[in-house]
mmCIF file of C-alpha atoms in Angstrom:
data_model
loop_
_atom_site.group_PDB
_atom_site.id
_atom_site.type_symbol
_atom_site.label_atom_id
_atom_site.label_comp_id
_atom_site.label_asym_id
_atom_site.label_seq_id
_atom_site.Cartn_x
_atom_site.Cartn_y
_atom_site.Cartn_z
ATOM 1 C CA MET A 30 -11.106 -11.661 14.757
ATOM 2 C CA THR A 31 -8.545 -9.017 13.747
ATOM 3 C CA ALA A 32 -9.967 -6.311 11.542
ATOM 4 C CA ALA A 33 -8.545 -6.185 8.017
ATOM 5 C CA ARG A 34 -5.995 -3.439 7.502
ATOM 6 C CA THR A 35 -6.542 -0.693 4.927
ATOM 7 C CA VAL A 36 -4.517 1.463 2.572
ATOM 8 C CA LEU A 37 -5.358 5.035 1.627
ATOM 9 C CA ALA A 38 -3.877 5.345 -1.870
ATOM 10 C CA VAL A 39 -3.318 8.835 -3.284
ATOM 11 C CA ASP A 40 -2.442 9.920 -6.817
ATOM 12 C CA GLY A 41 -1.822 13.667 -6.697
ATOM 13 C CA GLY A 42 -1.529 15.337 -10.082
ATOM 14 C CA ASN A 43 -1.323 18.752 -11.703
ATOM 15 C CA SER A 44 -4.976 18.625 -12.741
ATOM 16 C CA LYS A 45 -6.652 16.366 -10.147
ATOM 17 C CA THR A 46 -6.176 14.312 -6.999
ATOM 18 C CA ASP A 47 -7.463 10.728 -6.860
ATOM 19 C CA VAL A 48 -7.856 8.792 -3.626
ATOM 20 C CA ALA A 49 -8.872 5.191 -2.998
ATOM 21 C CA LEU A 50 -9.456 3.356 0.256
ATOM 22 C CA VAL A 51 -8.437 -0.269 -0.262
ATOM 23 C CA ARG A 52 -8.792 -3.206 2.112
ATOM 24 C CA GLU A 53 -5.884 -5.589 2.599
ATOM 25 C CA ASP A 54 -7.621 -8.238 0.479
ATOM 26 C CA GLY A 55 -7.729 -5.804 -2.469
ATOM 27 C CA THR A 56 -11.372 -4.752 -2.124
ATOM 28 C CA VAL A 57 -11.770 -1.116 -3.147
ATOM 29 C CA LEU A 58 -13.994 0.404 -0.468
ATOM 30 C CA ALA A 59 -14.199 3.967 -1.748
ATOM 31 C CA THR A 60 -12.765 6.274 -4.380
ATOM 32 C CA ALA A 61 -12.985 9.994 -4.955
ATOM 33 C CA ARG A 62 -11.542 12.677 -7.191
ATOM 34 C CA GLY A 63 -10.578 16.121 -5.961
ATOM 35 C CA PRO A 64 -8.847 19.236 -7.326
ATOM 36 C CA ALA A 65 -5.202 19.584 -8.335
ATOM 37 C CA PHE A 66 -2.342 18.775 -5.972
ATOM 38 C CA LEU A 67 -0.013 21.805 -6.201
ATOM 39 C CA PRO A 68 2.479 22.016 -3.319
ATOM 40 C CA GLN A 69 4.915 24.228 -5.235
ATOM 41 C CA SER A 70 2.378 27.034 -5.664
ATOM 42 C CA ALA A 71 -0.060 26.417 -2.803
ATOM 43 C CA GLY A 72 2.379 25.099 -0.190
ATOM 44 C CA ALA A 73 2.624 21.654 1.381
ATOM 45 C CA ALA A 74 -0.078 22.248 4.012
ATOM 46 C CA ALA A 75 -2.683 23.445 1.512
ATOM 47 C CA ALA A 76 -1.822 20.654 -0.921
ATOM 48 C CA VAL A 77 -2.172 17.972 1.743
ATOM 49 C CA GLU A 78 -5.480 19.490 2.823
ATOM 50 C CA VAL A 79 -6.746 18.750 -0.703
ATOM 51 C CA ILE A 80 -6.175 15.083 0.107
ATOM 52 C CA GLY A 81 -7.991 15.440 3.407
ATOM 53 C CA ARG A 82 -11.011 17.182 1.894
ATOM 54 C CA THR A 83 -11.254 14.589 -0.868
ATOM 55 C CA VAL A 84 -11.139 11.712 1.609
ATOM 56 C CA ARG A 85 -13.634 13.327 3.980
ATOM 57 C CA ARG A 86 -16.057 13.915 1.137
ATOM 58 C CA ALA A 87 -15.823 10.238 0.318
ATOM 59 C CA LEU A 88 -16.090 8.731 3.784
ATOM 60 C CA ALA A 89 -19.138 8.869 6.045
ATOM 61 C CA GLY A 90 -20.769 11.732 4.188
ATOM 62 C CA GLY A 91 -17.881 14.104 4.884
ATOM 63 C CA THR A 92 -17.867 13.647 8.675
ATOM 64 C CA ALA A 93 -15.050 11.089 8.959
ATOM 65 C CA SER A 94 -12.034 12.017 11.043
ATOM 66 C CA PRO A 95 -8.487 10.622 10.950
ATOM 67 C CA PRO A 96 -6.953 8.141 11.010
ATOM 68 C CA TYR A 97 -8.448 7.124 7.678
ATOM 69 C CA ALA A 98 -6.386 3.969 7.137
ATOM 70 C CA ASP A 99 -3.523 1.904 8.505
ATOM 71 C CA HIS A 100 -1.171 3.058 5.769
ATOM 72 C CA VAL A 101 -1.093 6.035 3.390
ATOM 73 C CA ALA A 102 0.560 5.411 0.021
ATOM 74 C CA ALA A 103 0.807 8.859 -1.597
ATOM 75 C CA TYR A 104 2.451 9.226 -4.995
ATOM 76 C CA LEU A 105 2.469 12.840 -6.052
ATOM 77 C CA ALA A 106 3.402 14.937 -9.067
ATOM 78 C CA GLY A 107 4.661 17.692 -6.755
ATOM 79 C CA ALA A 108 7.137 15.413 -4.978
ATOM 80 C CA ASP A 109 9.975 15.805 -7.459
ATOM 81 C CA LEU A 110 12.889 15.750 -5.006
ATOM 82 C CA PRO A 111 13.548 13.503 -1.989
ATOM 83 C CA VAL A 112 13.435 16.551 0.294
ATOM 84 C CA GLU A 113 9.971 17.399 -1.059
ATOM 85 C CA GLU A 114 8.825 13.842 -0.410
ATOM 86 C CA GLU A 115 9.965 14.169 3.211
ATOM 87 C CA VAL A 116 8.166 17.491 3.709
ATOM 88 C CA LEU A 117 4.906 16.059 2.384
ATOM 89 C CA ARG A 118 5.303 12.867 4.411
ATOM 90 C CA ALA A 119 5.804 14.901 7.581
ATOM 91 C CA GLU A 120 2.666 16.931 6.810
ATOM 92 C CA LEU A 121 0.610 13.766 6.329
ATOM 93 C CA LEU A 122 1.938 12.271 9.558
ATOM 94 C CA THR A 123 1.186 15.460 11.469
ATOM 95 C CA ARG A 124 -2.439 15.311 10.367
ATOM 96 C CA GLY A 125 -2.759 11.712 11.498
ATOM 97 C CA TYR A 126 -4.238 10.344 8.264
ATOM 98 C CA ALA A 127 -2.458 7.075 9.127
ATOM 99 C CA ALA A 128 0.284 5.979 11.499
ATOM 100 C CA ASP A 129 2.391 4.726 8.585
ATOM 101 C CA VAL A 130 2.962 6.965 5.545
ATOM 102 C CA ALA A 131 4.958 6.518 2.334
ATOM 103 C CA VAL A 132 5.368 9.396 -0.131
ATOM 104 C CA GLY A 133 6.972 9.219 -3.550
ATOM 105 C CA ASN A 134 6.878 10.815 -6.957
ATOM 106 C CA ASP A 135 3.967 9.764 -9.172
ATOM 107 C CA THR A 136 6.335 8.077 -11.636
ATOM 108 C CA PHE A 137 6.836 5.290 -9.075
ATOM 109 C CA ALA A 138 3.084 4.638 -9.081
ATOM 110 C CA LEU A 139 3.038 4.563 -12.879
ATOM 111 C CA LEU A 140 5.853 2.007 -12.899
ATOM 112 C CA ARG A 141 4.096 -0.193 -10.321
ATOM 113 C CA ALA A 142 0.789 0.063 -12.199
ATOM 114 C CA GLY A 143 2.200 -0.887 -15.597
ATOM 115 C CA SER A 144 5.091 -3.235 -14.903
ATOM 116 C CA SER A 145 4.519 -6.963 -14.615
ATOM 117 C CA THR A 146 7.618 -7.368 -12.432
ATOM 118 C CA GLY A 147 7.526 -4.295 -10.173
ATOM 119 C CA TRP A 148 10.780 -2.960 -11.623
ATOM 120 C CA GLY A 149 11.873 -1.367 -14.907
ATOM 121 C CA VAL A 150 11.462 2.166 -16.224
ATOM 122 C CA ALA A 151 8.478 4.496 -16.343
ATOM 123 C CA VAL A 152 8.168 7.644 -18.457
ATOM 124 C CA VAL A 153 5.245 9.957 -17.827
ATOM 125 C CA CYS A 154 4.293 12.586 -20.392
ATOM 126 C CA GLY A 155 1.222 14.545 -19.382
ATOM 127 C CA ALA A 156 1.268 18.259 -18.652
ATOM 128 C CA GLY A 157 4.993 17.792 -18.037
ATOM 129 C CA ILE A 158 7.504 14.999 -18.456
ATOM 130 C CA ASN A 159 9.477 12.824 -16.039
ATOM 131 C CA ALA A 160 10.905 9.333 -15.671
ATOM 132 C CA VAL A 161 12.149 6.895 -13.067
ATOM 133 C CA GLY A 162 14.010 3.610 -13.195
ATOM 134 C CA VAL A 163 14.051 0.875 -10.561
ATOM 135 C CA SER A 164 16.286 -2.187 -10.871
ATOM 136 C CA ALA A 165 15.330 -5.662 -9.700
ATOM 137 C CA ALA A 166 17.703 -5.107 -6.759
ATOM 138 C CA GLY A 167 15.938 -1.865 -5.819
ATOM 139 C CA ARG A 168 18.441 0.671 -7.163
ATOM 140 C CA ILE A 169 16.776 3.873 -8.370
ATOM 141 C CA ALA A 170 17.512 6.328 -11.183
ATOM 142 C CA ARG A 171 15.469 9.525 -11.257
ATOM 143 C CA PHE A 172 15.542 13.092 -12.545
ATOM 144 C CA PRO A 173 14.833 16.441 -10.795
ATOM 145 C CA ALA A 174 12.012 17.161 -13.284
ATOM 146 C CA LEU A 175 11.813 20.866 -12.420
ATOM 147 C CA GLY A 176 11.237 22.104 -15.965
ATOM 148 C CA ARG A 177 13.661 23.735 -18.350
ATOM 149 C CA VAL A 178 15.940 24.734 -15.457
ATOM 150 C CA SER A 179 16.685 21.015 -14.921
ATOM 151 C CA GLY A 180 17.045 20.240 -18.624
ATOM 152 C CA ASP A 181 13.497 19.049 -19.281
ATOM 153 C CA TRP A 182 11.504 19.516 -22.441
ATOM 154 C CA GLY A 183 8.206 17.969 -23.337
ATOM 155 C CA GLY A 184 4.727 17.201 -22.178
ATOM 156 C CA GLY A 185 1.527 18.971 -23.072
ATOM 157 C CA HIS A 186 2.674 22.300 -21.642
ATOM 158 C CA HIS A 187 5.845 22.534 -23.719
ATOM 159 C CA LEU A 188 4.181 21.184 -26.853
ATOM 160 C CA ALA A 189 1.457 23.821 -26.592
ATOM 161 C CA GLU A 190 3.930 26.629 -25.954
ATOM 162 C CA GLU A 191 6.047 25.579 -28.923
ATOM 163 C CA ALA A 192 3.008 25.330 -31.204
ATOM 164 C CA PHE A 193 1.978 28.834 -30.195
ATOM 165 C CA TRP A 194 5.527 30.180 -30.662
ATOM 166 C CA HIS A 195 5.780 28.779 -34.185
ATOM 167 C CA ALA A 196 2.312 30.086 -35.046
ATOM 168 C CA VAL A 197 3.292 33.619 -33.997
ATOM 169 C CA ARG A 198 6.443 33.541 -36.096
ATOM 170 C CA ALA A 199 4.706 32.038 -39.111
ATOM 171 C CA GLU A 200 2.052 34.765 -39.047
ATOM 172 C CA ASP A 201 4.459 37.714 -38.741
ATOM 173 C CA GLY A 202 7.034 36.354 -41.205
ATOM 174 C CA ARG A 203 9.872 35.409 -38.857
ATOM 175 C CA GLY A 204 9.236 31.679 -39.189
ATOM 176 C CA ALA A 205 8.233 29.001 -41.646
ATOM 177 C CA ALA A 206 4.647 28.731 -42.802
ATOM 178 C CA THR A 207 2.602 26.232 -40.806
ATOM 179 C CA VAL A 208 -1.031 25.267 -40.312
ATOM 180 C CA LEU A 209 -0.444 25.922 -36.618
ATOM 181 C CA THR A 210 -1.453 29.522 -37.276
ATOM 182 C CA GLU A 211 -4.958 28.320 -38.084
ATOM 183 C CA VAL A 212 -4.852 25.915 -35.147
ATOM 184 C CA VAL A 213 -4.153 28.771 -32.720
ATOM 185 C CA ARG A 214 -6.775 31.061 -34.234
ATOM 186 C CA ALA A 215 -9.401 28.322 -34.013
ATOM 187 C CA CYS A 216 -8.429 27.358 -30.469
ATOM 188 C CA PHE A 217 -8.686 30.894 -29.120
ATOM 189 C CA GLY A 218 -11.465 32.103 -31.410
ATOM 190 C CA THR A 219 -9.416 35.019 -32.745
ATOM 191 C CA ALA A 220 -8.950 36.405 -36.225
ATOM 192 C CA THR A 221 -5.156 36.420 -35.866
ATOM 193 C CA VAL A 222 -2.507 34.805 -33.706
ATOM 194 C CA GLU A 223 -1.405 38.280 -32.608
ATOM 195 C CA GLU A 224 -4.878 38.881 -31.218
ATOM 196 C CA ALA A 225 -4.518 35.697 -29.165
ATOM 197 C CA VAL A 226 -1.087 36.842 -27.946
ATOM 198 C CA ILE A 227 -2.507 40.126 -26.702
ATOM 199 C CA GLY A 228 -5.517 38.407 -25.160
ATOM 200 C CA LEU A 229 -3.248 36.116 -23.168
ATOM 201 C CA HIS A 230 -0.965 38.979 -22.171
ATOM 202 C CA VAL A 231 -3.729 41.191 -20.770
ATOM 203 C CA GLY A 232 -5.668 38.313 -19.260
ATOM 204 C CA ASP A 233 -8.693 38.394 -21.539
ATOM 205 C CA LEU A 234 -7.972 34.821 -22.654
ATOM 206 C CA PRO A 235 -7.268 31.972 -20.203
ATOM 207 C CA ALA A 236 -3.703 30.618 -20.290
ATOM 208 C CA ASP A 237 -4.911 27.085 -19.564
ATOM 209 C CA ARG A 238 -6.546 27.016 -22.996
ATOM 210 C CA LEU A 239 -3.054 26.485 -24.405
ATOM 211 C CA HIS A 240 -3.360 22.796 -23.563
ATOM 212 C CA ALA A 241 -6.147 22.488 -26.118
ATOM 213 C CA LEU A 242 -3.501 23.007 -28.814
ATOM 214 C CA VAL A 243 -1.958 19.555 -28.287
ATOM 215 C CA PRO A 244 -4.523 17.332 -30.074
ATOM 216 C CA PRO A 245 -4.658 19.541 -33.207
ATOM 217 C CA LEU A 246 -0.862 19.805 -33.147
ATOM 218 C CA LEU A 247 -0.637 16.007 -33.296
ATOM 219 C CA ALA A 248 -3.250 15.938 -36.048
ATOM 220 C CA ALA A 249 -1.296 18.527 -38.043
ATOM 221 C CA ALA A 250 1.846 16.410 -37.714
ATOM 222 C CA ALA A 251 -0.029 13.343 -38.937
ATOM 223 C CA ASP A 252 -1.129 15.369 -41.970
ATOM 224 C CA GLY A 253 2.495 16.177 -42.757
ATOM 225 C CA ASP A 254 2.912 19.775 -41.542
ATOM 226 C CA THR A 255 6.685 20.209 -41.315
ATOM 227 C CA VAL A 256 6.734 22.364 -38.193
ATOM 228 C CA ALA A 257 4.251 20.166 -36.336
ATOM 229 C CA CYS A 258 6.207 17.064 -37.337
ATOM 230 C CA SER A 259 9.397 18.567 -35.902
ATOM 231 C CA LEU A 260 7.708 19.093 -32.531
ATOM 232 C CA VAL A 261 6.304 15.574 -32.400
ATOM 233 C CA GLU A 262 9.690 14.164 -33.391
ATOM 234 C CA ARG A 263 11.338 16.112 -30.583
ATOM 235 C CA GLN A 264 8.755 14.847 -28.106
ATOM 236 C CA ALA A 265 9.440 11.253 -29.154
ATOM 237 C CA GLU A 266 13.169 11.892 -28.798
ATOM 238 C CA GLU A 267 12.723 13.158 -25.230
ATOM 239 C CA VAL A 268 10.549 10.200 -24.225
ATOM 240 C CA ALA A 269 13.239 7.859 -25.527
ATOM 241 C CA LEU A 270 16.133 9.793 -23.969
ATOM 242 C CA LEU A 271 14.632 9.697 -20.500
ATOM 243 C CA GLY A 272 13.962 5.965 -20.629
ATOM 244 C CA VAL A 273 17.269 4.984 -22.191
ATOM 245 C CA VAL A 274 19.327 7.128 -19.812
ATOM 246 C CA ALA A 275 17.487 5.646 -16.805
ATOM 247 C CA MET A 276 18.171 2.134 -18.116
ATOM 248 C CA ARG A 277 21.836 2.953 -18.759
ATOM 249 C CA ARG A 278 22.317 4.286 -15.219
ATOM 250 C CA LEU A 279 20.933 1.059 -13.785
ATOM 251 C CA GLY A 280 22.667 -1.311 -16.204
ATOM 252 C CA LEU A 281 19.366 -2.449 -17.708
ATOM 253 C CA LEU A 282 20.194 -2.084 -21.406
ATOM 254 C CA ALA A 283 21.742 -5.532 -21.818
ATOM 255 C CA ALA A 284 18.660 -7.556 -20.879
ATOM 256 C CA PRO A 285 14.888 -7.366 -21.415
ATOM 257 C CA CYS A 286 13.340 -4.462 -19.527
ATOM 258 C CA GLU A 287 9.822 -3.064 -19.438
ATOM 259 C CA VAL A 288 9.367 0.641 -20.155
ATOM 260 C CA VAL A 289 5.973 1.816 -18.928
ATOM 261 C CA LEU A 290 4.568 4.845 -20.738
ATOM 262 C CA GLY A 291 1.901 6.970 -19.072
ATOM 263 C CA GLY A 292 0.369 10.423 -18.932
ATOM 264 C CA GLY A 293 -2.268 11.866 -21.218
ATOM 265 C CA VAL A 294 0.046 12.592 -24.159
ATOM 266 C CA LEU A 295 1.235 8.970 -24.321
ATOM 267 C CA THR A 296 -1.895 7.074 -23.286
ATOM 268 C CA ALA A 297 -3.750 8.822 -26.121
ATOM 269 C CA ARG A 298 -1.756 6.432 -28.346
ATOM 270 C CA HIS A 299 -1.400 8.894 -31.208
ATOM 271 C CA PRO A 300 -0.136 6.733 -34.098
ATOM 272 C CA LEU A 301 2.662 9.034 -35.288
ATOM 273 C CA LEU A 302 4.044 9.818 -31.832
ATOM 274 C CA THR A 303 3.801 6.182 -30.758
ATOM 275 C CA SER A 304 5.558 4.909 -33.879
ATOM 276 C CA LEU A 305 8.375 7.430 -33.482
ATOM 277 C CA ILE A 306 8.874 6.442 -29.835
ATOM 278 C CA GLU A 307 8.938 2.768 -30.801
ATOM 279 C CA ARG A 308 11.550 3.480 -33.473
ATOM 280 C CA HIS A 309 13.825 5.365 -31.071
ATOM 281 C CA TYR A 310 13.706 2.582 -28.484
ATOM 282 C CA ALA A 311 14.298 -0.083 -31.144
ATOM 283 C CA GLU A 312 17.448 1.761 -32.188
ATOM 284 C CA ARG A 313 18.833 2.528 -28.719
ATOM 285 C CA ALA A 314 17.394 -0.125 -26.419
ATOM 286 C CA PRO A 315 16.336 -3.042 -28.637
ATOM 287 C CA LEU A 316 15.613 -5.328 -25.660
ATOM 288 C CA ALA A 317 13.189 -2.862 -24.072
ATOM 289 C CA ARG A 318 9.500 -3.769 -24.108
ATOM 290 C CA LEU A 319 7.204 -0.750 -24.268
ATOM 291 C CA VAL A 320 4.027 -0.952 -22.203
ATOM 292 C CA ILE A 321 1.329 1.719 -22.316
ATOM 293 C CA ALA A 322 -0.375 1.699 -18.934
ATOM 294 C CA ASP A 323 -3.934 0.356 -19.129
ATOM 295 C CA VAL A 324 -4.919 1.380 -15.596
ATOM 296 C CA PRO A 325 -4.669 4.804 -13.917
ATOM 297 C CA PRO A 326 -1.750 5.695 -11.601
ATOM 298 C CA ILE A 327 -3.986 5.378 -8.519
ATOM 299 C CA VAL A 328 -3.703 1.619 -9.101
ATOM 300 C CA GLY A 329 0.067 1.833 -8.711
ATOM 301 C CA ALA A 330 -0.304 3.775 -5.471
ATOM 302 C CA ALA A 331 -2.711 1.142 -4.158
ATOM 303 C CA LEU A 332 -0.412 -1.721 -5.193
ATOM 304 C CA LEU A 333 2.573 -0.088 -3.510
ATOM 305 C CA GLY A 334 0.472 0.285 -0.374
ATOM 306 C CA LEU A 335 -0.558 -3.368 -0.514
ATOM 307 C CA ASP A 336 3.103 -4.287 -0.986
ATOM 308 C CA ARG A 337 3.813 -2.451 2.261
ATOM 309 C CA LEU A 338 1.164 -4.524 4.049
ATOM 310 C CA GLY A 339 2.471 -7.769 2.563
ATOM 311 C CA ALA A 340 -0.843 -8.455 0.824
ATOM 312 C CA PRO A 341 -1.162 -11.581 -1.359
ATOM 313 C CA SER A 342 -1.120 -11.524 -5.152
ATOM 314 C CA GLU A 343 -4.882 -12.097 -5.199
ATOM 315 C CA ALA A 344 -5.330 -8.700 -3.553
ATOM 316 C CA HIS A 345 -3.275 -7.016 -6.259
ATOM 317 C CA ALA A 346 -5.336 -8.704 -8.958
ATOM 318 C CA ARG A 347 -8.578 -7.578 -7.293
ATOM 319 C CA VAL A 348 -7.472 -3.937 -7.296
ATOM 320 C CA ARG A 349 -6.494 -4.109 -10.967
ATOM 321 C CA ALA A 350 -9.794 -5.715 -11.894
ATOM 322 C CA HIS A 351 -11.742 -2.983 -10.106
ATOM 323 C CA PHE A 352 -10.031 -0.158 -11.977
ATOM 324 C CA LEU A 353 -10.168 -1.940 -15.305
ATOM 325 C CA ARG A 354 -13.961 -1.924 -14.849
ATOM 326 C CA ASP A 355 -14.123 1.641 -13.515
ATOM 327 C CA PRO A 356 -10.886 3.471 -14.380
ATOM 328 C CA GLN A 357 -11.849 7.004 -13.360
ATOM 329 C CA PRO A 358 -12.915 7.886 -9.837
ATOM 330 C CA SER A 359 -15.949 10.124 -9.804
ATOM 331 C CA ALA A 360 -16.465 12.921 -7.318
ATOM 332 C CA ALA A 361 -17.126 10.152 -4.806
ATOM 333 C CA SER A 362 -18.044 6.481 -5.034
ATOM 334 C CA SER A 363 -18.032 3.534 -2.681
ATOM 335 C CA SER A 364 -18.730 -0.090 -2.058
ATOM 336 C CA GLY A 365 -19.283 -2.094 1.086
ATOM 337 C CA SER A 366 -20.341 -0.393 4.293
ATOM 338 C CA PHE A 367 -19.324 3.146 3.475
ATOM 339 C CA SER A 368 -21.872 5.857 2.822
ATOM 340 C CA ILE A 369 -20.618 8.175 0.133
ATOM 341 C CA THR A 370 -21.993 11.501 -0.966
ATOM 342 C CA GLY A 371 -20.730 13.931 -3.554
ATOM 343 C CA GLU A 372 -21.403 15.310 -6.982
ATOM 344 C CA ARG A 373 -20.674 13.234 -10.038
#
């Protein structure tokens, strides 16, 4: 009897790396979560080694050696350009994780995870923002997504920076009054916003604490703060612009089209932000159907891998069911014959 083939699915993000080993019939054999996937700052080799360490920790108590699967389906936040996808694919092939490797941007995994048809548009808004469109015929529309230099605005990073900027100006008199001054003081535990500025500048306060400003920013907007409302409105505008432009490029505006929304800022389903996004799409793309992803992007990576193997629809349903029950991989978990160790 021929052994069942396997897929090593990878979702590499700015804050964590998820892996899942999936059998061809859709059985999830093992999952694990590792540290951030950061090829731009750490380099491709170091970033890919994060995948390797995460898989090894999951399989055979950390002693497993490649190949780990028949196919690697890696969908990565750091693969923003086709040339970057090729560099990362070559690195994975060199390490022998599998004989067959596909690498793409993580927006493709989000689209596959949330779309009922396998095509449409996906907009991710987490730490950053990006979008991709895929037509039923396979045509693709995408964006460089390199930050402000490529015309991007939005995501948790930009929202936090803007909240801080307005708080500084409100406190020193250059800007309009806003409750964001109190939000910043509370977030950083300082008596003034200026104290937080200096703390960040000299390194006494961690820069990653800025992300904690996003939930209270959204709350301030819901309470009617004018400055906070303007930022949330701009975020909704950007989410709509990305999706509508992708649909326009692919000729998808004239017929029903799913728009999958993902990333922490959008999956939080904040009522004000969500309602503003819905309004923008209703005005510009009235036939679009917004879908907030109910499974993590690792599901999309696994489904794309199963597509590559030609797996049946029952296999796809089994993967979805697994992650609906257990949406977040722990440090390491398994089923079947694998022995998994690792901290939870």
